[in-house]
Structure formats: structure tokens, C-alpha cells
Short mmCIF file of C-alpha atoms and ligand atoms in Angstrom, two decimals:
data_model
loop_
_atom_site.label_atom_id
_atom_site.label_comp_id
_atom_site.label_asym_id
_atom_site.label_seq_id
_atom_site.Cartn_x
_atom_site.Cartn_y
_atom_site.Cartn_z
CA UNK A 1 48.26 21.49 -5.13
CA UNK A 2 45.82 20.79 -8.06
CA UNK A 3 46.32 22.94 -10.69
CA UNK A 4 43.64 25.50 -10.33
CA UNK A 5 41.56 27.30 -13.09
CA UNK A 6 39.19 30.29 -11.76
CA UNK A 7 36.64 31.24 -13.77
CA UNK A 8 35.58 33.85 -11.24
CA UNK A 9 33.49 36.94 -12.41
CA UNK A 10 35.72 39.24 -10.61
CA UNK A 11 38.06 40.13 -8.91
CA UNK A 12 38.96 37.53 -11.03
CA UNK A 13 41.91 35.24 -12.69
CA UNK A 14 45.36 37.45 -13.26
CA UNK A 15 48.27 36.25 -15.87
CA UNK A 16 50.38 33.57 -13.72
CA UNK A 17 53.74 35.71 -15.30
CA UNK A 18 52.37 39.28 -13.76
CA UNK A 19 51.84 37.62 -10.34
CA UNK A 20 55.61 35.66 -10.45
CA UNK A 21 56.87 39.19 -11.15
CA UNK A 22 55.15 41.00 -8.64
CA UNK A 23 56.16 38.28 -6.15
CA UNK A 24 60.02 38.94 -7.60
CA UNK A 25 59.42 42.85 -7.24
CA UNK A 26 57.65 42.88 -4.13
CA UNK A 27 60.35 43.18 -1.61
CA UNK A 28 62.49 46.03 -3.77
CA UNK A 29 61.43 47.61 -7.09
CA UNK A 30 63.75 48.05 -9.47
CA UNK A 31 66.55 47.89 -6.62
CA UNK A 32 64.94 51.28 -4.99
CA UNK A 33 65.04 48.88 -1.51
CA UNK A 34 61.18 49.65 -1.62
CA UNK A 35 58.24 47.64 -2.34
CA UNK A 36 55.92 49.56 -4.99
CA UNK A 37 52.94 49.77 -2.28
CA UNK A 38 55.72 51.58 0.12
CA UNK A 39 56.35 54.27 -2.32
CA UNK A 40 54.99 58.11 -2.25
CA UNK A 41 52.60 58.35 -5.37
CA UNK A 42 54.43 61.96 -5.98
CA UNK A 43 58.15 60.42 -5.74
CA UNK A 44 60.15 59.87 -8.61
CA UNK A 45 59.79 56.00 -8.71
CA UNK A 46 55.87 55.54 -8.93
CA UNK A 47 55.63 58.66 -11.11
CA UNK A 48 57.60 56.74 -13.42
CA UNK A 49 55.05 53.30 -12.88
CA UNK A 50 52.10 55.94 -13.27
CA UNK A 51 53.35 57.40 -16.49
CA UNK A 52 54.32 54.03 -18.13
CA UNK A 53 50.69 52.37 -17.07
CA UNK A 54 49.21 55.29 -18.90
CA UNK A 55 51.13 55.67 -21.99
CA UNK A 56 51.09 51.39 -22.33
CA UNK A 57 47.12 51.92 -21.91
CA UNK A 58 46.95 54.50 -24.50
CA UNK A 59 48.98 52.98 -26.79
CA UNK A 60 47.05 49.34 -26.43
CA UNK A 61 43.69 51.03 -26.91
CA UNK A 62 44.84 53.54 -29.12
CA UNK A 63 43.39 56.57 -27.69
CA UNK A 64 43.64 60.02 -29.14
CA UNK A 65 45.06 62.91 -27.82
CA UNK A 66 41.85 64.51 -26.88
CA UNK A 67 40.47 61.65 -24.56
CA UNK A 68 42.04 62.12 -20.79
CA UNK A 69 42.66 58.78 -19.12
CA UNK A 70 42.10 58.85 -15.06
CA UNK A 71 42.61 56.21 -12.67
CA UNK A 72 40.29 56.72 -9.67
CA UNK A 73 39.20 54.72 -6.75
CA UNK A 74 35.80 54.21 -5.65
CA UNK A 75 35.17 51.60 -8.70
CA UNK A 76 32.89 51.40 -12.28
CA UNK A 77 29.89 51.85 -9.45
CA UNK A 78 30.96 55.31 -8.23
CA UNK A 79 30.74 56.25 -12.37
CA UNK A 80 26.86 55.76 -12.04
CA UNK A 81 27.14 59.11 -10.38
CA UNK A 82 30.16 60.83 -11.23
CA UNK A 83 28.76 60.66 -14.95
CA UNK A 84 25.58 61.82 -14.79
CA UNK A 85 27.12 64.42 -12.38
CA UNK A 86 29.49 65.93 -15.26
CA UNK A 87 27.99 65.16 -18.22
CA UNK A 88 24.15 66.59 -17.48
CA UNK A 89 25.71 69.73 -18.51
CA UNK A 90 22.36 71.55 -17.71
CA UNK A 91 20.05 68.99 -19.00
CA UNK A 92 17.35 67.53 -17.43
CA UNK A 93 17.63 64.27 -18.97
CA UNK A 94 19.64 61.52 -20.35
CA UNK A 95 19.13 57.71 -22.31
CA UNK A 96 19.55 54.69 -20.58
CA UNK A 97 19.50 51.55 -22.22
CA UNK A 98 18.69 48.80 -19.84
CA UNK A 99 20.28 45.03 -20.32
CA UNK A 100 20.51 43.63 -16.89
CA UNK A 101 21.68 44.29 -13.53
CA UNK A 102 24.51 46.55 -14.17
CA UNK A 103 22.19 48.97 -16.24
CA UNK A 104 19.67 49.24 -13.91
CA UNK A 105 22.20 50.19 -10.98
CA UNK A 106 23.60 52.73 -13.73
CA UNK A 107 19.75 54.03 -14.21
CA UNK A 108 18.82 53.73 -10.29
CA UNK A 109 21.48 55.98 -9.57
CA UNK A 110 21.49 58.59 -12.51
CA UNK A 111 17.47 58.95 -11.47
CA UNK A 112 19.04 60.80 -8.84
CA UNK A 113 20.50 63.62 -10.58
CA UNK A 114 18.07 63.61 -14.12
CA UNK A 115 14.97 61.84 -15.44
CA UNK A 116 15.84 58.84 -17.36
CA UNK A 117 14.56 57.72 -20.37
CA UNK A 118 14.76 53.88 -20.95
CA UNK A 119 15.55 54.45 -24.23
CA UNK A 120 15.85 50.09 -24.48
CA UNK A 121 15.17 47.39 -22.48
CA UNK A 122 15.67 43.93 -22.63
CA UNK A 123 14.25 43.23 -19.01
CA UNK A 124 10.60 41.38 -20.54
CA UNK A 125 12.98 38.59 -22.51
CA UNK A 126 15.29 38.02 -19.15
CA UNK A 127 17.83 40.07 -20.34
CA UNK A 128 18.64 37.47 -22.65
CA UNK A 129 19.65 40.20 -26.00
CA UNK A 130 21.04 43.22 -26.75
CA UNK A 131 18.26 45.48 -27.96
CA UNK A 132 18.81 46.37 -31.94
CA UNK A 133 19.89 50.14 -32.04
CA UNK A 134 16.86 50.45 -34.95
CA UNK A 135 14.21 50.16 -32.13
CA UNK A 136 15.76 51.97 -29.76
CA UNK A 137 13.86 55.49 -28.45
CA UNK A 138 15.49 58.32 -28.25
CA UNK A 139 14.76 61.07 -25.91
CA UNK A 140 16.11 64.33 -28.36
CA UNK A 141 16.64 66.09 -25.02
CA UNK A 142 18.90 63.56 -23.92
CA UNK A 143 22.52 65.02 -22.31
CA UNK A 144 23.99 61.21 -23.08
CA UNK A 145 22.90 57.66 -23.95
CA UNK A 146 24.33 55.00 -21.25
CA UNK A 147 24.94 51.55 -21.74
CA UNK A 148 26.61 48.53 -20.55
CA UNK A 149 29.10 47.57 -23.63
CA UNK A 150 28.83 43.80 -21.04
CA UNK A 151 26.49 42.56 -19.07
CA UNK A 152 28.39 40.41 -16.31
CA UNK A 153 26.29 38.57 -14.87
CA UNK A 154 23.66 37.90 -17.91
CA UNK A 155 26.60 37.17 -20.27
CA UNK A 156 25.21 39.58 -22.74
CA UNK A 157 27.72 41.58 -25.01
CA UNK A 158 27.20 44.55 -27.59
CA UNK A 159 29.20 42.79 -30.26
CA UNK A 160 28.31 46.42 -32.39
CA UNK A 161 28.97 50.33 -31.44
CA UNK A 162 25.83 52.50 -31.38
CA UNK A 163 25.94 54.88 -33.80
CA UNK A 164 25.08 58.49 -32.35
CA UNK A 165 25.78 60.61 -34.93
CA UNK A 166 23.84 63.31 -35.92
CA UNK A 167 23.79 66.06 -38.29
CA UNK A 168 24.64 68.86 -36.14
CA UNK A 169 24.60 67.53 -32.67
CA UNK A 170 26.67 65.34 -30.60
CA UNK A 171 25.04 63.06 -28.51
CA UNK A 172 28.22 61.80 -26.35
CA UNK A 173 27.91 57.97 -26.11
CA UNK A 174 29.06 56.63 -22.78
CA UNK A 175 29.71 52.63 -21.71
CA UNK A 176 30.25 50.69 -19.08
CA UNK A 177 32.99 48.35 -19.58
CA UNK A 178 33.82 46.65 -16.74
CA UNK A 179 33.68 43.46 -18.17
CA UNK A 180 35.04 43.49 -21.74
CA UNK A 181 37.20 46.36 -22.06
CA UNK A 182 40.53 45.49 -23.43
CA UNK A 183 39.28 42.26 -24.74
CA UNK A 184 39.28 43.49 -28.18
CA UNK A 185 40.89 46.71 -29.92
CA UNK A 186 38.33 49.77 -29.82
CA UNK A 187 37.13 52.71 -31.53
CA UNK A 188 37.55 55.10 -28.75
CA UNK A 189 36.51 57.99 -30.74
CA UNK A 190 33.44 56.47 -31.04
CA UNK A 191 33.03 57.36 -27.45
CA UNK A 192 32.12 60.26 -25.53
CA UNK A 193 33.10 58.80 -21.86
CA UNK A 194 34.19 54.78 -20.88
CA UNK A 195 34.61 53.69 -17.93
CA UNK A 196 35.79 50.26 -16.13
CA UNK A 197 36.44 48.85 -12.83
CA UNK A 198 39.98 47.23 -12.96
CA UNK A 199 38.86 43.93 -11.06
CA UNK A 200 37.55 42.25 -14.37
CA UNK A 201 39.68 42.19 -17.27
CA UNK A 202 42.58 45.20 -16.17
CA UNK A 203 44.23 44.28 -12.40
CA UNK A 204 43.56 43.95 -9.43
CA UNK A 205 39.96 45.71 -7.16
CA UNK A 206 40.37 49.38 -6.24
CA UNK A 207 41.66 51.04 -8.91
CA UNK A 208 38.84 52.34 -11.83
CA UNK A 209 39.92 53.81 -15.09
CA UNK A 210 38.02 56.27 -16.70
CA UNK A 211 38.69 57.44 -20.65
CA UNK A 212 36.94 60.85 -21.23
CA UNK A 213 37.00 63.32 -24.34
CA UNK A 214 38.25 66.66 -23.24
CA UNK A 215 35.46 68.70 -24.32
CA UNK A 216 33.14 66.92 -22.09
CA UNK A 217 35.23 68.15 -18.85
CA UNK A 218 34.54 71.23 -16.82
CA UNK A 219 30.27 71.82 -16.23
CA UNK A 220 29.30 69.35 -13.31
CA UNK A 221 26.44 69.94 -11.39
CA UNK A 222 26.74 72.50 -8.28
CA UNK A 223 27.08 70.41 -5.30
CA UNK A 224 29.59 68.13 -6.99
CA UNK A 225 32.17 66.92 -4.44
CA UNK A 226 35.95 67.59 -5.79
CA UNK A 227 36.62 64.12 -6.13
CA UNK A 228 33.32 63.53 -8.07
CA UNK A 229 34.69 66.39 -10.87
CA UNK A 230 36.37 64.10 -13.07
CA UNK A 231 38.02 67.90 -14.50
CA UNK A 232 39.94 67.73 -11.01
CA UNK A 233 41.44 64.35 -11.79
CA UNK A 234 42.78 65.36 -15.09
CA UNK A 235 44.00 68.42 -14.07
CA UNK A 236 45.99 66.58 -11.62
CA UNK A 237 46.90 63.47 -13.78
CA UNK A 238 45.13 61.40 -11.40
CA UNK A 239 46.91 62.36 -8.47
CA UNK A 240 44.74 65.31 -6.87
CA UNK A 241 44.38 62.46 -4.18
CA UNK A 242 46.95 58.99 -3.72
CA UNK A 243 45.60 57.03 -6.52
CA UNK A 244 45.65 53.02 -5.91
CA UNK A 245 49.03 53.09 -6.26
CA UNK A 246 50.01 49.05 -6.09
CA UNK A 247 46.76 48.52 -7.77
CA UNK A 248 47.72 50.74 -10.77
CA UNK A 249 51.41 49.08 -10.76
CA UNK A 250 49.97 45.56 -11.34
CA UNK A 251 47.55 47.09 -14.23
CA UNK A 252 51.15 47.68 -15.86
CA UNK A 253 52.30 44.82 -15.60
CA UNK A 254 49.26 43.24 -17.07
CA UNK A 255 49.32 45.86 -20.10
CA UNK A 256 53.11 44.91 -20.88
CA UNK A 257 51.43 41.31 -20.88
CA UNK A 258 49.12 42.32 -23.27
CA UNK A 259 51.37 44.37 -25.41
CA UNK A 260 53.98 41.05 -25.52
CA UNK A 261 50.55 38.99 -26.58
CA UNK A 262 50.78 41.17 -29.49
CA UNK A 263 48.08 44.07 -28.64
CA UNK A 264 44.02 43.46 -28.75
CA UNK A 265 44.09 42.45 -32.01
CA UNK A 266 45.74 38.83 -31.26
CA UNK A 267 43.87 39.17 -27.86
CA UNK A 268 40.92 39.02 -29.46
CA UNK A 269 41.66 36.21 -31.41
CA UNK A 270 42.06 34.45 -27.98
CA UNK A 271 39.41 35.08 -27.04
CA UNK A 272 37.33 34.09 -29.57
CA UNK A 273 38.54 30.74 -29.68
CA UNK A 274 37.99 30.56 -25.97
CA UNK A 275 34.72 31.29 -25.75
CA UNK A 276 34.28 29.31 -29.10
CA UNK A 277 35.32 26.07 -27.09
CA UNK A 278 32.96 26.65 -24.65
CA UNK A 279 29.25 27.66 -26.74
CA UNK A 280 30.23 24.92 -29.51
CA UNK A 281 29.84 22.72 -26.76
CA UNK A 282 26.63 24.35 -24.90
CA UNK A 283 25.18 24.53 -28.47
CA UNK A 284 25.85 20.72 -29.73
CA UNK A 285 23.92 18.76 -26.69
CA UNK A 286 20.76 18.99 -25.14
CA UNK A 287 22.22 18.50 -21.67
CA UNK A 288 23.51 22.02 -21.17
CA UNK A 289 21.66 25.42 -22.52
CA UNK A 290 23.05 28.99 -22.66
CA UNK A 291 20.16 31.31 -22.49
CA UNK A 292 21.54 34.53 -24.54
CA UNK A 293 20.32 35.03 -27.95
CA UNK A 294 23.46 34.25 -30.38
CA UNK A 295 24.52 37.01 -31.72
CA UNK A 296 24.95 38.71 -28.62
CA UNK A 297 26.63 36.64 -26.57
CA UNK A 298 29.47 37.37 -24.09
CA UNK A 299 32.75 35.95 -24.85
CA UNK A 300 33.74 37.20 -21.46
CA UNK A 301 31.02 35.68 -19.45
CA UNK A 302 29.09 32.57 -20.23
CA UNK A 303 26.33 31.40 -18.33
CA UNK A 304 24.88 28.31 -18.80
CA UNK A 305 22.29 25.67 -17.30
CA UNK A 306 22.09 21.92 -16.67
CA UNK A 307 18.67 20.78 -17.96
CA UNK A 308 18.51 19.29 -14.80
CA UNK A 309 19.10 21.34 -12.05
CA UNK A 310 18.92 18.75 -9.38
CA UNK A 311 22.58 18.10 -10.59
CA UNK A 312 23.90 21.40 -10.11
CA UNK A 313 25.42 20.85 -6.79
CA UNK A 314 26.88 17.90 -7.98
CA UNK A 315 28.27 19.71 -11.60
CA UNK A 316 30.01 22.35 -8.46
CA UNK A 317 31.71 19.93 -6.27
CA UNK A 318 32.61 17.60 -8.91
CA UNK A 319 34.11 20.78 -11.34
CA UNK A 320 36.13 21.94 -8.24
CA UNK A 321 37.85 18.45 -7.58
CA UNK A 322 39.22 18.92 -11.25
CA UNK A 323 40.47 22.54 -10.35
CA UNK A 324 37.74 24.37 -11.78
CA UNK A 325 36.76 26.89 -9.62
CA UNK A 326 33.92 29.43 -9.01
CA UNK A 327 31.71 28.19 -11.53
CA UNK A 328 28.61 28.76 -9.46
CA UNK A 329 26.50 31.14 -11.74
CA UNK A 330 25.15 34.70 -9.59
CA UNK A 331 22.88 34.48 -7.36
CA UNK A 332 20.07 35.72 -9.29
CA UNK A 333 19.77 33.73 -12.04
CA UNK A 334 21.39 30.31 -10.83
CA UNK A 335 23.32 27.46 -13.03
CA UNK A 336 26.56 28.18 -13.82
CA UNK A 337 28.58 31.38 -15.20
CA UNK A 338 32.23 30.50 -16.70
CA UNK A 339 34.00 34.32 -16.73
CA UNK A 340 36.75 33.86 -19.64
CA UNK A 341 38.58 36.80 -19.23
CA UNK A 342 41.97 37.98 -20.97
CA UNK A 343 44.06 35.97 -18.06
CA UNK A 344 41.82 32.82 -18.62
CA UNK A 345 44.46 30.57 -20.80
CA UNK A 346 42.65 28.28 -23.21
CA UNK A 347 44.03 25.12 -21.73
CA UNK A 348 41.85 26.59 -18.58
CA UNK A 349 38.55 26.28 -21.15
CA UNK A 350 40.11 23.20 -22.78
CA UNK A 351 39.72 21.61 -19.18
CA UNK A 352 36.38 23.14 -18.46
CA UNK A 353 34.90 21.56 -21.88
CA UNK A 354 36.64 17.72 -21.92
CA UNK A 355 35.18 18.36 -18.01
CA UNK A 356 31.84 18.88 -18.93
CA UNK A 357 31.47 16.56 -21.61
CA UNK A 358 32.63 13.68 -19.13
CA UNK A 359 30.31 14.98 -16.92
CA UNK A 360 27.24 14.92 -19.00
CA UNK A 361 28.20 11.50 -20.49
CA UNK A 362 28.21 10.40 -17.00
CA UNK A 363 24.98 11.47 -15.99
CA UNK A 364 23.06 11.25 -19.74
C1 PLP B 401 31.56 44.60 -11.52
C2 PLP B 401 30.84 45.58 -12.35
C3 PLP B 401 30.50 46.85 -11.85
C4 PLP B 401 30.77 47.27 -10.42
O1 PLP B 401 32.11 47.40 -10.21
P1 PLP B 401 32.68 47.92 -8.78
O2 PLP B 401 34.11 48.16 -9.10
O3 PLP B 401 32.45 46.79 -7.82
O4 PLP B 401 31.95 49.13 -8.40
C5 PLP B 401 29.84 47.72 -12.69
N1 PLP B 401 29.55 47.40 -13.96
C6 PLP B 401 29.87 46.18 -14.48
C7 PLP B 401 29.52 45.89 -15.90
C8 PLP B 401 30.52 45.25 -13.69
O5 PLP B 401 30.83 44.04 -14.19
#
């Protein structure tokens, strides 16, 4: 087998050593005869997993004391409601800043429970920036300003935290980050409520974790369905329901991968000299073009074009022959996307670049 690279979106590319240790633990964990996915999420061995993946997640991110940390099911897109839901707190409305696909699923569904102010938008430029926060407009009657810390599939990142603060009034800040989180250290307190779907950057699909300051907890709307009231999953420590139990168990072993790295602070080094490879490249010929404006570019997703398109297909089949897979960019914008996420190693973008530059010299 041909060494294989996958630069999938997500679920995307785990670390090779958390998957050789799974397959080692699979069969019996920790010589309890049991594999982890056999286990009762109350028993003594999984409470054990549960408590580890949490404290290992708090520690990474550093998160205070007053911030509950859930892990749910239903994924980041079951947050577009359960947020609105509990943090409307008897407001009628709430800021949305749009910057492709993701926000506007966020804003489709919190139009269902509040009116939404499109505080920002991007969508006239082809969700090519990150709006500045200086031109962003406020609705004062907001409950909570959304936004969507990475756009996936536009390759757009908020390289900055908004700044909220006001004299007297606490505007609780709220992100999706699906797509970046843990791919740099983080000002949590910054933060009212974040949320991520594990499939990305964390583990494996199923599991969603959700970091929320205490004093947000408690008010949802009437008609909120008990697993919707994120107060009943931290009153429970996640397990009012079975959590995602063998999901959650591989999210530990990919924070003690992390944590061994060094913690997000050499992680992010990583990363920036991945995604470094990869735009010094797009940026120095004429034969391939990112579309997203500099400064607020993705180092977790990277989109890119061929100037000419006719030789996409070819770019595809060629790319996969070398072992680079799932290049193919989504399906509504086209090209190419190359997702670099913490598991991507940088002899993975090493062999995407000398790839691409062999390509384009054959076909200048
Ligand atoms: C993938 C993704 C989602 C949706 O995640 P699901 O777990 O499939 O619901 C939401 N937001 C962002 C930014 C994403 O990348």
C-alpha cells in the first residue's frame, strides 16, 4: 500500500500513534478483558476514560473553573439550536455574523427561535474575509453575538478574538469551532459559550464538545427538550444520557498526543509552518490561486484553484496516485481544498507541495 496522506475536511486524518493504540487496546482495555466500546458509561473503567478526557481537555485549553465542559452527541449542528435555545434568556434577538456556509446554517436555524441581526457579512465578496470587528453592527438588544471562529469549507479563519466588552454589560460571545479548535492555545475567558464537533481537529464523528461559562446555564426557552438544556448535561457530567463513549475514549488518546507534542503552544507552531508550506507556494506562481484575503486565511483549510480548470480532474487522479487523497475542494465552490489539521504531519504537506510544483511544471 502507497503511503496515504488525507487531507479530508472531516471526519478527517487521526495521529497514526492514537489509531496503533486503539488497535492494541481494542480487544481488552487496560487488561479489564473488555473493549472500551463494550463498557457501561457509569462503570468504574470508562468513568475513569471520561474523567481523564476532561481534565487532559481542560488542562490543554486551559479552561477556568467556571466554564463546564460537556460532551454531547448530535454534533456542532445540533448547537445551532441548543444555543439560541439557552442563551436567548428572554430576548428577542441575537448577532450573527455571517462568513460562509457554516454561519448561515447557524443563522437559518437560530431564525427559528429569535430575530437575527446580521450584524456582518462577508457573503457580497464570496466569503473570501473575515469582516473587521470596527464595521461590524451591533444590535444593543442582542442576547449573544455568533460566529464561526473557521469557516471550513471557505478556508476563512478569525486569526483575532472579538472584543465584547462593555462597560456594564456582558454581551456573551459564542463560536463555532469545529474546525480550528485546539489548533492553537485560547483565551477561553474570552468566551461566553464554544462549541465543536469532534470529527475535525478532536476524534472521531459523534461525539460534540461544548465549553460553557456557568452563569450562562439554567433559563432555556419553555419547550426545550431535556437533552437540548445544556444545564442537564452539566448537572450530570455529561452522562444524563450514554455519551459517545468509544468516541470520547479516542478524543483522549488524541489529547495525551497533544499534551506529549508539548500543548497548543508547539501545536501551533506546526501548524503554522504547515500551512506556511502550502500558501508560499499558492502565493509564488500564477498557476495556482487561493481566493481568501491574507490576513485571514485558514491554516486549517486551504482552498485553492488551478487557473485552468480543465485540469482539475487531472490535478485529482494524478494527486491520488501519489497518496494524496481527498483533495477535491466542496461542492460549492469547486478546485481543490487541502484540510491541514493537527493529525496532518508536515511531511504529508511536504508531499502535497514538491507534488504540486511537479505538477504545474508539467503542465506550464
Ligand atoms: C463540520 C462543521 C459543522 C457541522 O458539524 P456536524 O458535526 O456534522 O453537525 C458545523 N460547523 C463547522 C464550522 C463545521 O466545520
Amino acid at each position: 500500500m502507497t503511503h496515504i496522506y488525507n487531507f479530508s475536511a472531516g471526519p478527517a486524518v487521526l495521529p497514526k500513534e492514537v489509531l496503533q493504540q486503539a488497535r492494541d487496546e481494542m480487544l481488552d482495555w487496560h487488561g479489564s478483558g473488555m473493549s472500551v466500546m463494550e463498557m457501561s458509561h457509569r462503570g468504574k473503567a470508562f468513568m475513569s476514560i471520561a474523567a481523564k478526557v476532561e481534565s487532559d481537555f481542560r488542562e490543554l485549553l486551559a479552561v477556568p473553573q467556571n466554564y463546564k465542559v460537556l460532551f454531547l452527541q448530535g454534533g456542532a449542528s445540533s448547537q445551532f439550536a441548543m444555543v439560541p435555545m439557552n442563551l436567548l434568556h428572554g430576548k428577542k434577538k441575537a448577532d450573527y455574523i455571517n462568513t460562509g456556509q457554516w454561519s448561515q446554517k447557524a443563522i437559518a436555524e437560530a431564525k427559528k427561535y429569535c430575530t437575527v441581526n446580521i450584524a456582518a457579512s462577508s457573503e457580497t465578496e464570496k466569503f473570501t474575509y473575515a469582516p473587521k470587528q470596527a464595521a461590524w453592527n451591533l444590535d444593543p438588544d442582542a442576547a449573544y453575538l455568533h460566529y464561526t471562529s473557521n469557516e471550513t469549507i471557505g478556508g476563512v479563519e478569525f486569526n483575532w478574538i472579538p472584543d465584547l466588552s462593555r462597560p456594564g454589560k456582558d454581551i456573551p460571545l459564542v463560536a463555532d469551532m469545529s474546525s480550528n479548535i485546539l489548533s492553537r492555545p485560547l483565551d477561553v475567558t474570552r468566551f461566553g459559550l464554544i462549541y465543536a464537533g469532534a470529527q475535525k481537529n478532536i476524534g472521531p464523528a459523534g461525539l460534540a464538545i461544548v465549553i460553557v461559562r456557568e452563569n450562562l446555564l439554567g433559563v432555556p426557552i419553555p419547550g426545550t427538550p431535556t437533552l437540548f438544556d445544556y444545564k442537564v448535561h452539566a448537572d450530570n457530567h455529561s452522562m444524563y444520557n450514554t455519551p459517545p463513549t468509544y468516541a470520547m475514549y479516542i478524543t483522549g488518546l488524541v489529547l495525551e498526543w497533544l499534551k506529549k507534542m508539548g500543548g497548543l503552544a508547539a501545536v501551533e507552531k506546526n501548524n503554522i509552518a504547515k500551512a506556511g508550506l502550502l500558501y508560499d507556494l499558492l502565493d509564488s506562481t500564477e498557476f495556482y490561486h487561493c481566493p481568501v484575503a491574507k490576513p485571514d486565511r485558514s491554516r486549517m483549510n486551504i482552498p485553492f484553484t488551478l487557473k485552468n480548470a480543465e485540469l482539475d480532474g487531472a490535478f485529482l487522479k494524478q494527486a491520488e496516485a501519489h497518496g494524496l487523497i481527498e483533495l477535491k475542494g466542496h461542492r460549492s465552490v469547486g478546485g481543490m481544498r487541502a484540510s491541514l489539521y493537527n493529525a496532518m504531519p508536515i511531511a504529508g504537506v511536504s508531499a502535497l507541495v514538491t507534488f504540486m510544483k511537479e505538477f504545474a511544471a508539467r503542465n506550464a
